[in-house]
XYZ file of C-alpha atoms in Angstrom:
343
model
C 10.536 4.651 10.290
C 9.169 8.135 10.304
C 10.288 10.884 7.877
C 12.220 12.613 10.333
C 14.299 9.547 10.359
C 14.419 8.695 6.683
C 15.792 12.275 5.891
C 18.761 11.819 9.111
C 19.713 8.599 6.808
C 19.713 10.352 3.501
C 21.990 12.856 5.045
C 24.741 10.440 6.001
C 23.765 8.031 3.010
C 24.842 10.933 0.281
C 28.004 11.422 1.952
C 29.616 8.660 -0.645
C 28.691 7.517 -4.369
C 28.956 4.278 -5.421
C 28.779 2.988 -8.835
C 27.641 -1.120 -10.064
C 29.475 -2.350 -13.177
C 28.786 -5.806 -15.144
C 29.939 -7.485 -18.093
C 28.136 -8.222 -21.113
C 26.729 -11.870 -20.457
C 24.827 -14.036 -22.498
C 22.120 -15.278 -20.707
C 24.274 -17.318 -18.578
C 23.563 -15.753 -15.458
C 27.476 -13.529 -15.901
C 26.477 -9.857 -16.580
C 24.611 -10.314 -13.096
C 27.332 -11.045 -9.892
C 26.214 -10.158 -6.845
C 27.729 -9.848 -2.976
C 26.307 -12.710 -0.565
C 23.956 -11.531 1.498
C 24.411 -11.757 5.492
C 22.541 -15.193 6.704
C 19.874 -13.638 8.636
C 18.276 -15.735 11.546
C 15.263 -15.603 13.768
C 15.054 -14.203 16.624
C 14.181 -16.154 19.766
C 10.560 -15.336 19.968
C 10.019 -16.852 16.256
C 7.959 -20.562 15.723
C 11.050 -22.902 14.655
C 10.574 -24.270 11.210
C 13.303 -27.406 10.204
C 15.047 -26.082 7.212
C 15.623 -29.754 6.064
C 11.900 -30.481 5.854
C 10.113 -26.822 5.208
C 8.191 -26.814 2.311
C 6.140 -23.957 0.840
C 2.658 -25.848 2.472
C 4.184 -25.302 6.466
C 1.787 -23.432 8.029
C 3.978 -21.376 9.700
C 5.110 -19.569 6.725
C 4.977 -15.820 5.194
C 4.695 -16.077 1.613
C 5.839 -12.809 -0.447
C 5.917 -13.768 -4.456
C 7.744 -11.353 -6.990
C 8.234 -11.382 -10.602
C 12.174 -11.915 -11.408
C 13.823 -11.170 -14.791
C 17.192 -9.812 -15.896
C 16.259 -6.369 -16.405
C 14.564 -5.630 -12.905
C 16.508 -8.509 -10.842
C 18.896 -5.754 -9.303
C 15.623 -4.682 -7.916
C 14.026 -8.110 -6.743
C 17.306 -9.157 -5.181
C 17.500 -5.518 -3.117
C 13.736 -6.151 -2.107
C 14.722 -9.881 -0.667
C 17.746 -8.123 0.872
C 15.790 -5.693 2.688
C 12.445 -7.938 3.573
C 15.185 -10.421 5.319
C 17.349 -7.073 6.968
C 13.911 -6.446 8.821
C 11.849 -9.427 9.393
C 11.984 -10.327 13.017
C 11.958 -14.336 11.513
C 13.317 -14.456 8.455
C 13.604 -17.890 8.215
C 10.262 -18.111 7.768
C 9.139 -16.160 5.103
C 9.022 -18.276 1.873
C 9.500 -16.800 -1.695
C 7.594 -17.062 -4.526
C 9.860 -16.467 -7.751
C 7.908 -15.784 -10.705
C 9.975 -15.869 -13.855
C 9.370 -14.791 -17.663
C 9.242 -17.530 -20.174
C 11.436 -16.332 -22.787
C 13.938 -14.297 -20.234
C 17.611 -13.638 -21.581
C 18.350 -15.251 -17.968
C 17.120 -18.948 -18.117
C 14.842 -19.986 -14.611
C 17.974 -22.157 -14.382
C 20.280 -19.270 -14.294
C 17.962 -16.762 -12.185
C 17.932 -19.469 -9.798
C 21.407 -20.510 -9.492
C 21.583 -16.610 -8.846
C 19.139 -16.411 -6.152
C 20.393 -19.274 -4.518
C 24.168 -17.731 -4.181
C 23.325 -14.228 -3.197
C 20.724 -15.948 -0.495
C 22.368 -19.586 0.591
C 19.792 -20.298 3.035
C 16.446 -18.488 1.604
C 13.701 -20.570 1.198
C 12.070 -20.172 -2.154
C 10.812 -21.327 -5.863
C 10.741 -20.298 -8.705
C 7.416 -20.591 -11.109
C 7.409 -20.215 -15.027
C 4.821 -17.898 -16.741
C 3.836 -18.610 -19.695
C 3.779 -15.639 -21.844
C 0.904 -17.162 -23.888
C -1.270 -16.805 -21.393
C -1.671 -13.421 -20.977
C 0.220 -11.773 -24.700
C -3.253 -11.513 -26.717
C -4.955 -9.563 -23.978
C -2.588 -6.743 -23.622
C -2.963 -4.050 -25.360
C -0.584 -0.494 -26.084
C 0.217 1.566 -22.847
C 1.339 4.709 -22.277
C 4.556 3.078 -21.188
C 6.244 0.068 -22.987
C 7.726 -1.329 -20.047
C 3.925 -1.678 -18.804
C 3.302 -3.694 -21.476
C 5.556 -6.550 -20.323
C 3.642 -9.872 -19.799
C 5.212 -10.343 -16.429
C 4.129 -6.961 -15.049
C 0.450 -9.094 -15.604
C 1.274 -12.605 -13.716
C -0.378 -10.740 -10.199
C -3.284 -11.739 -11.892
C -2.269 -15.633 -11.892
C -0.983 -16.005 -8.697
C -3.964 -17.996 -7.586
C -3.437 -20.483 -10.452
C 0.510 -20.396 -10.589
C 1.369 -21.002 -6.863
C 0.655 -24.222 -4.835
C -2.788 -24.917 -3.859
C -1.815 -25.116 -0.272
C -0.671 -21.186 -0.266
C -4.028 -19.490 1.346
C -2.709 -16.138 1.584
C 0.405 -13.759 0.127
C 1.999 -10.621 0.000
C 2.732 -9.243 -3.719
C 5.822 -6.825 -4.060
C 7.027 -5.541 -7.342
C 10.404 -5.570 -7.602
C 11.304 -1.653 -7.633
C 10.912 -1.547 -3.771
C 12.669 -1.525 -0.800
C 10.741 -2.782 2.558
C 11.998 -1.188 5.807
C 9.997 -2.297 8.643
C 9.297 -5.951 9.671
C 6.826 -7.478 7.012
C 5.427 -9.773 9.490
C 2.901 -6.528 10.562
C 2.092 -6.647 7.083
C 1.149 -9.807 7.089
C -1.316 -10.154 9.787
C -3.483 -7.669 7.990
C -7.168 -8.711 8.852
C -9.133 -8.980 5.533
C -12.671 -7.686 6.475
C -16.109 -8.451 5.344
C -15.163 -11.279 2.950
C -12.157 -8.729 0.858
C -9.954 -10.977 -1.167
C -7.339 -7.913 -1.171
C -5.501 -5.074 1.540
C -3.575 -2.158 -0.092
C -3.194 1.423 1.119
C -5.845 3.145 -0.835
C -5.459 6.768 -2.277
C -9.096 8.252 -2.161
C -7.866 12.256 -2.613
C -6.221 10.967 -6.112
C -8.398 12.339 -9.518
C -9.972 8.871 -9.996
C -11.298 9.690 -13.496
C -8.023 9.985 -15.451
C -7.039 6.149 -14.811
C -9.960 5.604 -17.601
C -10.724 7.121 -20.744
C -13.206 10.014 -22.020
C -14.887 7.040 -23.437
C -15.066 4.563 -20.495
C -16.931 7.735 -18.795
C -19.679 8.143 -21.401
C -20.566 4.984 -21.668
C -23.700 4.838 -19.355
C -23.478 0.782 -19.553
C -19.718 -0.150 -18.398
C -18.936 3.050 -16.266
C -21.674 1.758 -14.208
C -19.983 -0.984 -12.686
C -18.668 1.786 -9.932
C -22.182 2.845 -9.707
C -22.791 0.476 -6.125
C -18.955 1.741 -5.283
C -17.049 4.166 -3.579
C -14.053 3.655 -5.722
C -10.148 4.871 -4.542
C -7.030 4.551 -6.083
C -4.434 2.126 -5.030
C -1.258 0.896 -6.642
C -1.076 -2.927 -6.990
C 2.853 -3.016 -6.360
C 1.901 -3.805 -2.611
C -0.968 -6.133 -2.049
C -1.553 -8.455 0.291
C -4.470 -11.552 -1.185
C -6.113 -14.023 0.019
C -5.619 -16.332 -2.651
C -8.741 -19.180 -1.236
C -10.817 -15.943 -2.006
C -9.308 -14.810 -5.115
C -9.511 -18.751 -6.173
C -13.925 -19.847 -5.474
C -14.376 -16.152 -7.161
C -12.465 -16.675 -10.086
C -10.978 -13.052 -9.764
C -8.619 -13.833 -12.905
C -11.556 -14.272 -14.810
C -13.084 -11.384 -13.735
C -9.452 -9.442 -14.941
C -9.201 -10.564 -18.213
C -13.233 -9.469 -19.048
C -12.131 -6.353 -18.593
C -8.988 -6.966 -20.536
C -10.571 -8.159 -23.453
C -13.107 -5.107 -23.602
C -9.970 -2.929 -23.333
C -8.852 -4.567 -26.739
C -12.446 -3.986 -28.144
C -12.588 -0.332 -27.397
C -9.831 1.912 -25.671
C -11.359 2.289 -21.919
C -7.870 3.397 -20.105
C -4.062 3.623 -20.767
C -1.929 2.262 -18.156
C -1.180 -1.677 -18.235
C -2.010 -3.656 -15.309
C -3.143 -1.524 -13.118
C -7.001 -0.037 -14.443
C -8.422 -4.213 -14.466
C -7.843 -4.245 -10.851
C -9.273 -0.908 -9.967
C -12.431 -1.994 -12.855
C -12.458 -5.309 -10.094
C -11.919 -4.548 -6.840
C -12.106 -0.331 -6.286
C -13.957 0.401 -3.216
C -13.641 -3.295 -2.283
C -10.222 -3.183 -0.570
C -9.277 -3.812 2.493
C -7.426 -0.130 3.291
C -4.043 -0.681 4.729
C -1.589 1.979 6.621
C 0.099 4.160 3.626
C 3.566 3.470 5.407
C 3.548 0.349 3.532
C 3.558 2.042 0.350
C 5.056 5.248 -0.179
C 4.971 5.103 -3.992
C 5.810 7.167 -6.948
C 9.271 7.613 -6.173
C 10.426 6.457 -9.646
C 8.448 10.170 -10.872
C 5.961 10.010 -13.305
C 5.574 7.118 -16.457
C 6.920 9.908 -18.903
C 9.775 11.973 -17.568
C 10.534 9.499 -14.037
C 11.220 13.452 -12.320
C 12.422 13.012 -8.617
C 9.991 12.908 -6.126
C 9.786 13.201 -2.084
C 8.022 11.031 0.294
C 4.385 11.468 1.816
C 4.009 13.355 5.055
C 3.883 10.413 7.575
C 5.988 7.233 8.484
C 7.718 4.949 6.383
C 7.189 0.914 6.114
C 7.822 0.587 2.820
C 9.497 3.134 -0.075
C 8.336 2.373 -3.781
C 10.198 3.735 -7.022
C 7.401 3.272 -9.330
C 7.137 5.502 -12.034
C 9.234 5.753 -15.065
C 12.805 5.825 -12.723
C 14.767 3.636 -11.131
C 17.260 3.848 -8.418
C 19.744 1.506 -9.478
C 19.430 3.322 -12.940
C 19.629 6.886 -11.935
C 22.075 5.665 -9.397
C 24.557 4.241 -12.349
C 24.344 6.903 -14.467
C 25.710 9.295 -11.331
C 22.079 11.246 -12.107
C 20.386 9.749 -8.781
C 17.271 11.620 -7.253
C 17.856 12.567 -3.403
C 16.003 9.269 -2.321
C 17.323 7.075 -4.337
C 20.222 6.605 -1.779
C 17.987 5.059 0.184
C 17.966 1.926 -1.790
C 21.790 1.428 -2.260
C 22.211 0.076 1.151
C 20.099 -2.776 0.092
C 21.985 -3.049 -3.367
C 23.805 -6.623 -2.997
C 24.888 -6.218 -6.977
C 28.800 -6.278 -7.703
């Protein structure tokens, strides 16, 4: 989709307003009801994969994973909604659920959920154990990025089935409009265990501290680098990679220095550039135009990048379905509703 395009949709898109209510629930699964989804097929050209029998070890599979809770799951459901919309062969993409321990919504509940708003997805849903990651996080500039979900990226190689080789990570405030198949077949060069579009005109100082910098010992570990920045909402990993180099391992070092001594401020995301900038795999920036959530204090509307458009990301602060609700939405934030399956 080029921008040309996405701006003719916003045009007719803001035309009508449309508001999501829910009750107060419990944790039973109630405040959340959602519209069915169409049962997307594949088209004719797609490998045929027997429902009855597929498992998530079928080689002909695309695996996606995404975290799913109750306060983002109006954005993982839209994100399912919009991978299938697109995907030339739906029915053979595989999802990997991967839900918060001690969620309002029970695994039970988020999956009974899942399971009515997409009858015939194939998916499963994997438990993360809080415990695993709570004593290496430390205070962000954000306290949503201090959620121990926003961290189980790093696990994937130990939480999903052995038999899963490669997968695409989404977060869950996106909205995929092209067919993720092309994302998929990304070629992984020179032994790279990850592909993400890479930002190398972004100030790649400020993701770390005045103190990171001055230390002439651990700032050096860019010294044999050409580091860029790139946002870990879209990744696609080669998890046989990620597993015989023990790249979780290699995370939390860096995590547990950051609760020695204050090397950067933002969550998640400053391990993974420590690890891996200037060792990724540079993929189109169609496939993430992020930032449209504004900035992680004020969430201030944003436009998209000159270029086309695989792939529109509301990170930052705002949300769509937020903004949206509160009859404050940003211009491209009616981009998402279409996807919005929530009652």
């Amino acid at each position: 989709m080029c921008a040309a395009a996405v701006f003719l949709l916003l045009f007719f898109l803001t035309a009508t307003f449309c508001v999501g209510f829910g009750s107060t629930g419990g944790g039973d699964g109630s405040e959340f009801r959602f519209s069915e989804a169409p049962d997307y097929r594949n088209g004719v050209e797609c490998l045929s994969v027997n429902k009855e029998l597929v498992s998530s070890c079928h080689p002909s599979l695309v695996h996606v994973a995404l975290t799913l809770d109750s306060e983002y799951l109006r954005g993982s459901i839209a994100a399912v909604h919009s991978v299938l919309r697109h995907a030339t062969c739906p029915e053979n993409i595989f999802f990997h659920f991967i839900a918060a321990e001690f969620d309002p919504a029970s695994p039970r509940v988020l999956s009974k959920i899942v399971r009515s708003t997409f009858p015939s997805l194939n998916f499963k849903i994997f438990i993360f154990r809080e415990d695993t990651v709570i004593n290496l996080i430390s205070s962000s500039i954000r306290q949503a990025l201090e959620n121990p979900l926003n961290y189980a990226r790093n696990y994937l190689g130990d939480i999903l089935d052995h038999c899963v080789e490669r997968v695409i990570y989404l977060d869950s405030d996106l909205v995929v409009v092209d067919d993720i198949i092309k994302l998929w077949n990304t070629t992984l060069t020179n032994a790279r265990v990850i592909g993400a579009p890479e930002y190398c005109h972004a100030n790649f100082t400020k993701y770390f501290t005045d103190g990171f910098w001055s230390d002439p010992v651990i700032s050096r570990v860019f010294q044999s680098r050409n580091p860029c920045y790139f946002n870990t909402g879209v990744m696609v990993m080669d998890l046989v990679r990620w597993r015989e180099g023990n790249y979780r391992k290699r995370i939390e070092n860096w995590m547990e220095i950051q609760r020695k001594r204050r090397i950067y401020e933002l969550g998640s995301l400053p391990p993974f550039l420590l690890v891996f900038a200037g060792n990724v795999e540079g993929i189109d920036h169609r496939w993430n135009q992020h930032g449209l959530g504004g900035d992680n204090v004020r969430g201030s509307c944003r436009w998209l990048h000159p270029g086309k458009v695989s792939l529109l990301h509301w990170s930052g602060k705002g949300k769509p379905w937020v903004r949206l609700d509160a009859r404050n939405p940003c211009p491209l934030d009616h981009l998402w509703r279409p996807y919005d399956l929530f009652k």
